[in-house]
């Protein structure tokens, strides 16, 4: 069975600090997709990244970066120079592949990130 | 891409009543899913809505409690039946497999926030 573990329930840092959110996953599939979503207090899910299991390159997008390591089944997310607007709950998720690409998701428990001014 | 409209965006309901949530997509999609997010919790898949056949429910969810319809490739409904306060959650619609060009992406609606008194 698939499983996603976000061991950090809550993280609180001061603005401008760097922060890393951990994500560890379990799957027996050789092909899968990994996702990160942001959920601000308004409740909607904001898509951040999707990564195919065959693509282990790290990715950087502005202040966001992701470290995918298949050897440790981890897909960690780092925010550099954090800002108050980064405060949200962040979810890591795992999808089984399908003929149509990513399909239903298994979510981690989420990490509530609070950035204090 | 696919833009998803969910209705209602929020509602307050009385115990014992039923509520139907609608999910409308602006383009045809092959796959539609319904998720539940209880307060302070992660997202859990309720079921996959299948066009022209019964929905496929995940463990712990049953058709009598959460009947689902999917009459075509752009629309689905989820009914929460005989509601109790424990059904207070955000219900989210997700789609995948856009037609004619499938980008392999997943899309989420903004959710329907349900409070049961």
XYZ file of N, CA and C in Angstrom:
702
model
N 0.846 -1.187 0.000
C 0.000 0.000 0.000
C 0.882 1.239 0.000
N 0.334 2.282 -0.565
C 1.081 3.525 -0.604
C 0.892 4.314 0.684
N 1.929 5.049 1.039
C 1.871 5.841 2.263
C 2.784 7.032 2.133
N 2.348 8.154 2.681
C 3.151 9.369 2.702
C 3.237 9.847 4.142
N 4.437 10.128 4.589
C 4.651 10.567 5.964
C 5.291 11.940 5.996
N 4.618 12.856 6.626
C 5.179 14.176 6.904
C 5.313 14.257 8.417
N 6.495 13.996 8.882
C 6.697 13.851 10.326
C 6.541 15.170 11.077
N 6.754 16.265 10.403
C 6.659 17.578 11.052
C 5.210 18.054 11.015
N 4.577 18.064 12.167
C 3.187 18.504 12.216
C 3.096 20.016 12.090
N 3.960 20.693 12.833
C 3.963 22.156 12.805
C 5.396 22.659 12.827
N 5.625 23.718 12.083
C 6.920 24.399 12.085
C 6.658 25.893 12.199
N 7.452 26.535 13.034
C 7.325 27.977 13.194
C 8.713 28.595 13.104
N 8.866 29.547 12.204
C 10.162 30.212 12.040
C 9.930 31.706 11.927
N 11.014 32.419 12.021
C 10.969 33.863 11.861
C 11.211 34.194 10.394
N 10.549 35.204 9.936
C 10.680 35.626 8.543
C 12.147 35.733 8.132
N 12.395 35.349 6.887
C 13.714 35.358 6.245
C 14.555 34.133 6.569
N 14.101 33.329 7.478
C 14.808 32.071 7.723
C 14.482 31.082 6.605
N 15.408 30.145 6.395
C 15.140 29.048 5.474
C 14.444 27.928 6.251
N 13.560 27.213 5.565
C 12.842 26.135 6.251
C 12.667 24.969 5.283
N 12.844 23.766 5.803
C 12.688 22.558 4.994
C 11.567 21.698 5.548
N 10.668 21.314 4.655
C 9.560 20.434 5.016
C 9.884 19.033 4.494
N 9.810 18.066 5.376
C 10.193 16.708 5.019
C 9.006 15.894 4.511
N 9.293 14.997 3.588
C 8.272 14.085 3.062
C 8.936 12.763 2.741
N 8.425 11.699 3.328
C 8.921 10.351 3.059
C 7.753 9.530 2.554
N 7.981 8.723 1.544
C 6.873 7.973 0.950
C 7.202 6.496 0.846
N 6.152 5.696 0.716
C 6.279 4.259 0.515
C 5.405 3.850 -0.651
N 5.981 3.085 -1.539
C 5.211 2.541 -2.654
C 5.933 1.342 -3.231
N 5.185 0.441 -3.804
C 5.791 -0.713 -4.478
C 5.870 -0.478 -5.983
N 5.272 0.603 -6.422
C 5.307 0.905 -7.844
C 6.685 1.411 -8.232
N 7.088 1.118 -9.443
C 8.355 1.650 -9.943
C 8.149 2.992 -10.630
N 6.933 3.225 -11.053
C 6.578 4.507 -11.666
C 5.495 5.165 -10.836
N 5.722 6.402 -10.475
C 4.751 7.121 -9.657
C 5.024 8.614 -9.795
N 4.106 9.398 -9.249
C 4.269 10.848 -9.234
C 4.240 11.339 -7.781
N 5.004 12.364 -7.529
C 5.016 13.024 -6.224
C 4.591 14.472 -6.405
N 3.865 14.972 -5.439
C 3.333 16.329 -5.514
C 3.577 17.066 -4.194
N 3.598 18.375 -4.309
C 3.476 19.254 -3.148
C 2.357 20.247 -3.435
N 1.505 20.425 -2.412
C 0.432 21.411 -2.487
C 0.522 22.334 -1.278
N 0.070 23.552 -1.487
C -0.041 24.533 -0.412
C -1.520 24.792 -0.161
N -1.900 24.835 1.105
C -3.291 25.138 1.447
C -3.301 26.325 2.405
N -3.549 27.509 1.888
C -3.626 28.691 2.760
C -4.903 28.650 3.588
N -5.054 29.574 4.529
C -6.243 29.566 5.394
C -7.564 29.609 4.629
N -7.564 30.126 3.437
C -8.799 30.181 2.649
C -9.273 28.793 2.221
N -8.390 27.801 2.260
C -8.819 26.421 2.051
C -8.543 25.798 0.709
N -8.298 26.600 -0.312
C -8.080 25.967 -1.614
C -6.700 25.316 -1.666
N -6.547 24.344 -2.519
C -5.263 23.676 -2.718
C -4.525 24.359 -3.860
N -3.317 24.775 -3.575
C -2.496 25.426 -4.588
C -1.400 24.456 -5.010
N -1.391 24.108 -6.269
C -0.403 23.177 -6.805
C 0.975 23.842 -6.816
N 1.985 23.122 -6.321
C 3.349 23.653 -6.325
C 4.247 22.916 -7.304
N 4.228 21.577 -7.245
C 5.111 20.820 -8.110
C 4.601 19.400 -8.286
N 4.920 18.829 -9.421
C 4.715 17.410 -9.686
C 6.029 16.849 -10.191
N 6.406 15.698 -9.666
C 7.667 15.086 -10.078
C 7.437 13.628 -10.413
N 7.899 13.243 -11.595
C 7.852 11.853 -12.033
C 8.967 11.076 -11.346
N 8.693 9.837 -11.018
C 9.677 9.025 -10.295
C 10.964 8.790 -11.071
N 10.927 8.978 -12.369
C 12.137 8.770 -13.167
C 13.004 10.017 -13.244
N 12.494 11.102 -12.737
C 13.214 12.359 -12.819
C 13.713 12.747 -11.438
N 14.960 12.459 -11.149
C 15.500 12.725 -9.818
C 16.229 14.052 -9.730
N 16.151 14.831 -10.746
C 16.807 16.133 -10.685
C 16.105 17.019 -9.674
N 16.904 17.737 -8.916
C 16.319 18.723 -8.007
C 15.783 19.896 -8.803
N 14.835 20.572 -8.223
C 14.202 21.677 -8.941
C 14.147 22.912 -8.070
N 14.358 24.035 -8.712
C 14.288 25.320 -8.017
C 13.310 26.209 -8.769
N 12.431 26.831 -7.993
C 11.503 27.794 -8.571
C 11.434 28.996 -7.640
N 12.179 30.003 -7.968
C 12.225 31.182 -7.112
C 12.799 30.840 -5.745
N 12.013 31.065 -4.700
C 12.484 30.765 -3.335
C 12.222 29.315 -2.945
N 11.552 28.575 -3.827
C 11.206 27.196 -3.533
C 12.194 26.243 -4.205
N 12.528 25.173 -3.504
C 13.341 24.128 -4.116
C 12.914 22.777 -3.558
N 13.141 21.762 -4.373
C 12.728 20.421 -3.998
C 13.887 19.461 -4.192
N 14.062 18.580 -3.227
C 15.128 17.591 -3.244
C 14.500 16.206 -3.267
N 14.590 15.538 -4.413
C 14.001 14.211 -4.590
C 15.120 13.188 -4.506
N 15.037 12.275 -3.557
C 16.034 11.217 -3.410
C 15.327 9.876 -3.353
N 15.424 9.155 -4.434
C 14.770 7.853 -4.511
C 15.380 6.870 -3.526
N 16.674 6.994 -3.292
C 17.370 6.040 -2.420
C 16.819 6.067 -1.004
N 16.331 7.213 -0.586
C 15.754 7.339 0.761
C 14.243 7.558 0.714
N 13.655 7.464 -0.481
C 12.208 7.670 -0.653
C 11.763 8.987 -0.023
N 12.490 10.023 -0.345
C 12.150 11.322 0.226
C 11.992 12.374 -0.865
N 11.151 13.327 -0.578
C 10.891 14.420 -1.522
C 10.687 15.673 -0.684
N 11.788 16.271 -0.266
C 11.743 17.386 0.669
C 11.617 18.732 -0.036
N 11.025 19.655 0.667
C 10.680 20.967 0.105
C 11.314 22.052 0.973
N 12.074 22.926 0.339
C 12.751 23.997 1.072
C 12.277 25.353 0.587
N 11.954 26.200 1.546
C 11.634 27.600 1.246
C 12.798 28.440 1.740
N 13.369 29.189 0.866
C 14.500 30.054 1.207
C 13.979 31.463 1.493
N 14.556 32.087 2.480
C 14.165 33.461 2.837
C 12.655 33.556 2.984
N 12.141 32.811 3.943
C 10.692 32.691 4.099
C 10.019 34.040 4.325
N 8.749 34.080 3.920
C 7.944 35.296 4.078
C 6.643 34.937 4.780
N 6.027 35.943 5.365
C 4.778 35.721 6.096
C 3.720 35.079 5.189
N 3.732 35.426 3.919
C 2.743 34.877 2.984
C 2.942 33.380 2.730
N 4.069 32.863 3.161
C 4.304 31.420 3.018
C 3.565 30.615 4.082
N 3.008 31.290 5.058
C 2.289 30.594 6.125
C 1.091 29.860 5.547
N 1.050 28.557 5.774
C 0.003 27.717 5.211
C 0.225 26.299 5.700
N -0.676 25.418 5.317
C -0.440 23.991 5.508
C 0.064 23.439 4.175
N 1.124 22.662 4.242
C 1.723 22.103 3.038
C 1.548 20.589 3.047
N 1.068 20.084 1.923
C 0.836 18.650 1.790
C 1.747 18.057 0.732
N 2.306 16.925 1.066
C 3.019 16.091 0.115
C 2.070 14.965 -0.277
N 2.097 14.555 -1.540
C 1.165 13.520 -1.994
C 1.826 12.611 -3.009
N 1.310 11.401 -3.091
C 1.839 10.365 -3.965
C 0.706 9.829 -4.833
N 0.984 9.649 -6.100
C -0.027 9.140 -7.009
C 0.446 7.869 -7.677
N -0.488 6.950 -7.823
C -0.211 5.809 -8.675
C -0.220 6.289 -10.120
N 0.587 5.674 -10.935
C 0.501 6.038 -12.349
C -0.684 5.354 -12.996
N -1.067 5.824 -14.096
C -2.140 5.195 -14.851
C -1.943 5.518 -16.304
N -2.742 4.929 -17.137
C -2.606 5.206 -18.559
C -2.896 6.661 -18.860
N -3.546 7.314 -17.930
C -3.859 8.721 -18.117
C -2.902 9.614 -17.348
N -1.832 9.061 -16.817
C -0.920 9.870 -16.023
C -1.265 9.772 -14.550
N -0.947 10.809 -13.795
C -1.230 10.814 -12.357
C -2.734 10.720 -12.133
N -3.117 9.980 -11.127
C -4.527 9.792 -10.859
C -4.829 10.109 -9.405
N -5.423 9.172 -8.717
C -5.819 9.473 -7.342
C -4.588 9.597 -6.471
N -4.702 10.434 -5.468
C -3.578 10.778 -4.616
C -3.726 10.227 -3.204
N -2.579 9.889 -2.637
C -2.484 9.603 -1.210
C -1.722 10.767 -0.597
N -2.333 11.421 0.371
C -1.747 12.617 0.962
C -1.050 12.298 2.284
N -0.006 13.060 2.562
C 0.557 13.061 3.898
C -0.343 13.851 4.832
N 0.009 13.859 6.090
C -0.825 14.523 7.094
C -0.705 16.036 7.061
N 0.256 16.524 6.343
C 0.407 17.968 6.233
C 1.320 18.546 7.297
N 1.976 19.627 6.936
C 2.812 20.384 7.873
C 2.298 21.813 7.910
N 1.934 22.247 9.103
C 1.465 23.626 9.251
C 2.675 24.527 9.472
N 2.916 25.398 8.531
C 4.066 26.300 8.575
C 3.599 27.695 8.945
N 4.213 28.233 9.989
C 3.911 29.593 10.416
C 5.180 30.422 10.310
N 5.089 31.498 9.566
C 6.214 32.411 9.427
C 5.883 33.666 10.232
N 6.683 33.924 11.240
C 6.436 35.070 12.116
C 7.239 36.285 11.659
N 6.609 37.447 11.686
C 7.321 38.663 11.247
C 8.442 39.037 12.210
N -5.372 22.936 -19.554
C -5.736 22.905 -18.142
C -7.229 22.700 -17.995
N -7.670 22.544 -16.757
C -9.085 22.365 -16.467
C -9.465 23.259 -15.307
N -10.553 23.990 -15.475
C -11.060 24.841 -14.399
C -12.286 24.167 -13.800
N -12.268 24.027 -12.495
C -13.325 23.309 -11.797
C -14.153 24.274 -10.973
N -15.456 24.141 -11.099
C -16.371 24.945 -10.301
C -17.159 24.025 -9.385
N -17.076 24.292 -8.092
C -17.824 23.504 -7.129
C -18.919 24.358 -6.505
N -20.099 23.734 -6.351
C -21.198 24.407 -5.688
C -21.881 23.456 -4.718
N -22.266 23.907 -3.539
C -22.012 25.243 -3.001
C -20.570 25.364 -2.516
N -20.100 26.569 -2.357
C -18.754 26.762 -1.815
C -18.740 26.509 -0.315
N -19.864 26.781 0.328
C -20.019 26.470 1.744
C -21.499 26.382 2.069
N -21.775 25.628 3.113
C -23.166 25.508 3.544
C -23.204 25.070 4.995
N -24.272 25.432 5.642
C -24.531 24.992 7.015
C -25.809 24.175 6.973
N -25.735 22.959 7.465
C -26.859 22.037 7.339
C -27.260 21.497 8.705
N -28.477 21.007 8.761
C -28.991 20.411 9.980
C -28.741 18.900 9.978
N -28.529 18.401 11.144
C -28.347 16.954 11.329
C -29.515 16.193 10.714
N -29.204 15.092 10.025
C -30.233 14.245 9.442
C -30.633 14.599 8.019
N -30.199 15.737 7.546
C -30.521 16.136 6.170
C -29.429 15.663 5.218
N -29.658 15.862 3.933
C -28.685 15.488 2.899
C -28.355 16.702 2.052
N -27.151 16.721 1.537
C -26.706 17.824 0.698
C -25.981 17.282 -0.516
N -26.274 17.844 -1.678
C -25.594 17.439 -2.899
C -24.631 18.527 -3.352
N -23.399 18.120 -3.590
C -22.346 19.021 -4.048
C -22.103 18.758 -5.529
N -21.996 19.832 -6.279
C -21.792 19.704 -7.713
C -20.360 20.065 -8.097
N -19.854 19.361 -9.095
C -18.530 19.627 -9.638
C -18.651 19.745 -11.154
N -18.376 20.928 -11.646
C -18.478 21.196 -13.080
C -17.102 21.562 -13.620
N -16.692 20.894 -14.691
C -15.387 21.153 -15.288
C -15.596 21.847 -16.631
N -14.685 22.733 -16.967
C -14.851 23.508 -18.198
C -14.370 22.765 -19.439
N -13.890 21.538 -19.249
C -13.493 20.719 -20.388
C -13.729 19.257 -20.045
N -13.769 18.425 -21.050
C -13.998 17.009 -20.791
C -12.769 16.380 -20.143
N -13.019 15.512 -19.194
C -11.947 14.805 -18.496
C -12.333 13.347 -18.352
N -11.328 12.501 -18.324
C -11.636 11.080 -18.196
C -11.870 10.680 -16.738
N -11.204 11.342 -15.817
C -11.273 10.894 -14.431
C -11.725 12.025 -13.500
N -12.611 11.664 -12.589
C -13.072 12.606 -11.564
C -13.047 11.898 -10.218
N -12.600 12.630 -9.209
C -12.443 12.068 -7.873
C -13.100 12.990 -6.857
N -13.493 12.399 -5.721
C -14.000 13.184 -4.598
C -13.161 12.889 -3.359
N -12.734 13.976 -2.701
C -11.942 13.871 -1.488
C -12.684 14.541 -0.333
N -12.351 14.120 0.869
C -12.857 14.754 2.078
C -11.681 15.223 2.926
N -11.830 16.392 3.491
C -10.838 16.897 4.420
C -11.554 17.334 5.695
N -11.459 16.515 6.711
C -12.048 16.852 8.000
C -11.214 17.944 8.671
N -11.825 18.685 9.592
C -11.122 19.831 10.205
C -9.760 19.452 10.761
N -8.754 20.191 10.339
C -7.406 19.964 10.834
C -6.746 18.698 10.335
N -7.359 18.033 9.392
C -6.835 16.761 8.904
C -6.364 16.868 7.457
N -5.850 15.750 6.990
C -5.396 15.689 5.602
C -6.571 15.329 4.690
N -6.280 15.212 3.429
C -7.306 14.843 2.459
C -7.355 13.327 2.303
N -8.563 12.816 2.231
C -8.769 11.385 2.056
C -9.683 11.161 0.859
N -9.298 10.231 0.011
C -10.101 9.942 -1.167
C -11.363 9.200 -0.771
N -12.508 9.724 -1.213
C -13.782 9.045 -0.969
C -14.035 8.016 -2.060
N -13.964 8.485 -3.308
C -14.311 7.602 -4.416
C -13.870 8.197 -5.738
N -13.827 7.313 -6.724
C -13.624 7.706 -8.116
C -14.984 7.679 -8.797
N -15.337 8.785 -9.425
C -16.630 8.865 -10.120
C -16.463 8.337 -11.528
N -17.213 7.320 -11.873
C -17.104 6.672 -13.178
C -18.302 7.055 -14.041
N -18.009 7.466 -15.258
C -19.107 7.826 -16.134
C -19.865 6.589 -16.584
N -21.155 6.615 -16.403
C -21.993 5.537 -16.889
C -21.994 4.288 -16.034
N -21.318 4.323 -14.900
C -21.332 3.165 -14.008
C -21.174 3.633 -12.571
N -21.302 2.704 -11.671
C -21.228 3.051 -10.249
C -19.835 3.534 -9.876
N -19.791 4.442 -8.945
C -18.508 4.950 -8.479
C -17.722 3.859 -7.760
N -16.413 4.031 -7.729
C -15.525 3.099 -7.027
C -15.145 3.724 -5.699
N -15.577 3.120 -4.599
C -15.386 3.699 -3.274
C -14.139 3.142 -2.603
N -13.500 4.007 -1.835
C -12.353 3.598 -1.044
C -12.832 2.963 0.257
N -11.917 2.285 0.883
C -12.239 1.621 2.134
C -12.752 2.638 3.151
N -13.853 2.305 3.783
C -14.420 3.177 4.796
C -15.526 4.090 4.286
N -15.740 4.085 2.995
C -16.784 4.915 2.397
C -17.757 4.026 1.631
N -19.055 4.297 1.778
C -20.074 3.461 1.151
C -21.050 4.301 0.348
N -21.646 3.652 -0.621
C -22.535 4.346 -1.549
C -23.767 4.900 -0.861
N -24.272 4.227 0.145
C -25.487 4.706 0.806
C -25.245 6.039 1.501
N -24.054 6.247 1.989
C -23.725 7.477 2.696
C -23.274 8.575 1.718
N -22.549 8.174 0.700
C -21.985 9.137 -0.256
C -22.328 8.752 -1.701
N -23.586 8.806 -2.071
C -23.920 8.496 -3.458
C -23.304 9.509 -4.410
N -22.797 8.993 -5.515
C -22.107 9.815 -6.505
C -22.712 9.570 -7.867
N -22.867 10.643 -8.618
C -23.312 10.517 -10.002
C -22.275 11.132 -10.916
N -22.217 10.592 -12.139
C -21.363 11.196 -13.169
C -22.024 10.936 -14.516
N -22.913 11.834 -14.909
C -23.678 11.608 -16.127
C -22.893 11.852 -17.409
N -21.812 12.631 -17.338
C -21.045 12.910 -18.554
C -19.593 13.200 -18.182
N -18.815 13.666 -19.157
C -17.371 13.842 -18.947
C -17.008 15.182 -18.307
N -18.008 15.999 -17.984
C -17.695 17.306 -17.403
C -18.379 17.564 -16.072
N -19.149 16.621 -15.562
C -19.985 16.910 -14.401
C -20.094 15.703 -13.478
N -20.090 15.994 -12.174
C -20.298 14.952 -11.181
C -20.948 15.574 -9.948
N -21.671 14.757 -9.209
C -22.219 15.200 -7.933
C -21.869 14.214 -6.843
N -21.704 14.749 -5.650
C -21.501 13.960 -4.436
C -22.591 14.361 -3.460
N -23.315 13.385 -2.955
C -24.323 13.654 -1.943
C -23.827 13.133 -0.608
N -23.954 13.950 0.407
C -23.660 13.517 1.770
C -25.018 13.287 2.433
N -25.295 12.040 2.743
C -26.631 11.656 3.193
C -26.729 11.572 4.704
N -27.925 11.869 5.205
C -28.205 11.713 6.629
C -27.045 12.267 7.466
N -26.798 13.524 7.296
C -25.592 14.131 7.855
C -25.583 14.187 9.375
N -24.397 14.072 9.907
C -24.140 14.249 11.332
C -22.985 15.243 11.470
N -22.771 15.770 12.664
C -21.661 16.733 12.833
C -20.311 16.190 12.376
N -20.137 14.869 12.422
C -18.876 14.280 11.987
C -18.639 14.433 10.482
N -19.683 14.763 9.750
C -19.543 14.980 8.308
C -19.079 16.394 7.978
N -18.950 17.227 8.972
C -18.433 18.584 8.741
C -17.015 18.497 8.205
N -16.838 18.967 6.979
C -15.568 18.807 6.277
C -15.544 19.730 5.077
N -14.375 19.766 4.461
C -14.286 20.326 3.115
C -14.305 19.147 2.154
N -15.160 19.239 1.158
C -15.241 18.200 0.136
C -14.679 18.782 -1.159
N -13.711 18.063 -1.723
C -13.033 18.571 -2.907
C -13.196 17.630 -4.083
N -13.429 18.243 -5.223
C -13.489 17.524 -6.479
C -12.131 17.645 -7.167
N -11.670 16.555 -7.750
C -10.404 16.556 -8.478
C -10.608 15.869 -9.822
N -9.916 16.347 -10.835
C -10.051 15.745 -12.162
C -8.682 15.502 -12.758
N -8.662 14.552 -13.700
C -7.445 14.223 -14.420
C -7.819 13.693 -15.797
N -6.829 13.668 -16.679
C -7.073 13.117 -18.012
C -7.886 14.041 -18.885
N -7.361 15.258 -19.085
C -8.076 16.218 -19.935
C -8.137 15.711 -21.378
N -9.244 16.024 -22.024
C -9.501 15.601 -23.403
C -9.533 16.847 -24.283
N -8.960 16.891 -25.463
C -8.302 15.793 -26.169
C -6.836 15.612 -25.803
N -6.218 16.642 -25.238
C -4.799 16.530 -24.902
C -4.653 16.273 -23.404
N -4.136 15.128 -23.060
C -3.940 14.784 -21.653
C -2.541 15.193 -21.217
N -2.480 16.161 -20.326
C -1.174 16.630 -19.847
C -0.678 15.807 -18.673
N -1.495 14.869 -18.200
C -1.101 14.066 -17.043
C -1.247 14.813 -15.736
N -1.822 15.997 -15.774
C -1.949 16.782 -14.552
C -3.220 16.446 -13.790
N -3.203 16.794 -12.527
C -4.375 16.714 -11.661
C -4.824 18.122 -11.329
N -6.133 18.328 -11.253
C -6.667 19.637 -10.915
C -7.662 19.489 -9.773
N -7.680 20.497 -8.897
C -8.600 20.492 -7.763
C -9.541 21.674 -7.830
N -10.785 21.429 -7.427
C -11.712 22.523 -7.227
C -11.375 23.259 -5.937
N -12.095 24.332 -5.690
C -11.828 25.138 -4.499
C -12.464 24.559 -3.241
N -13.227 23.508 -3.397
C -13.778 22.843 -2.231
C -15.130 23.370 -1.811
N -15.867 22.505 -1.138
C -17.161 22.871 -0.564
C -17.071 22.646 0.936
N -17.161 23.722 1.673
C -17.006 23.656 3.130
C -18.368 23.436 3.764
N -18.524 22.274 4.368
C -19.813 21.874 4.919
C -19.745 21.837 6.442
N -20.699 22.504 7.078
C -20.823 22.473 8.534
C -22.172 21.878 8.882
N -22.151 20.863 9.729
C -23.392 20.196 10.143
C -23.639 20.488 11.620
N -24.798 21.039 11.895
C -25.114 21.409 13.284
C -25.926 20.320 13.983
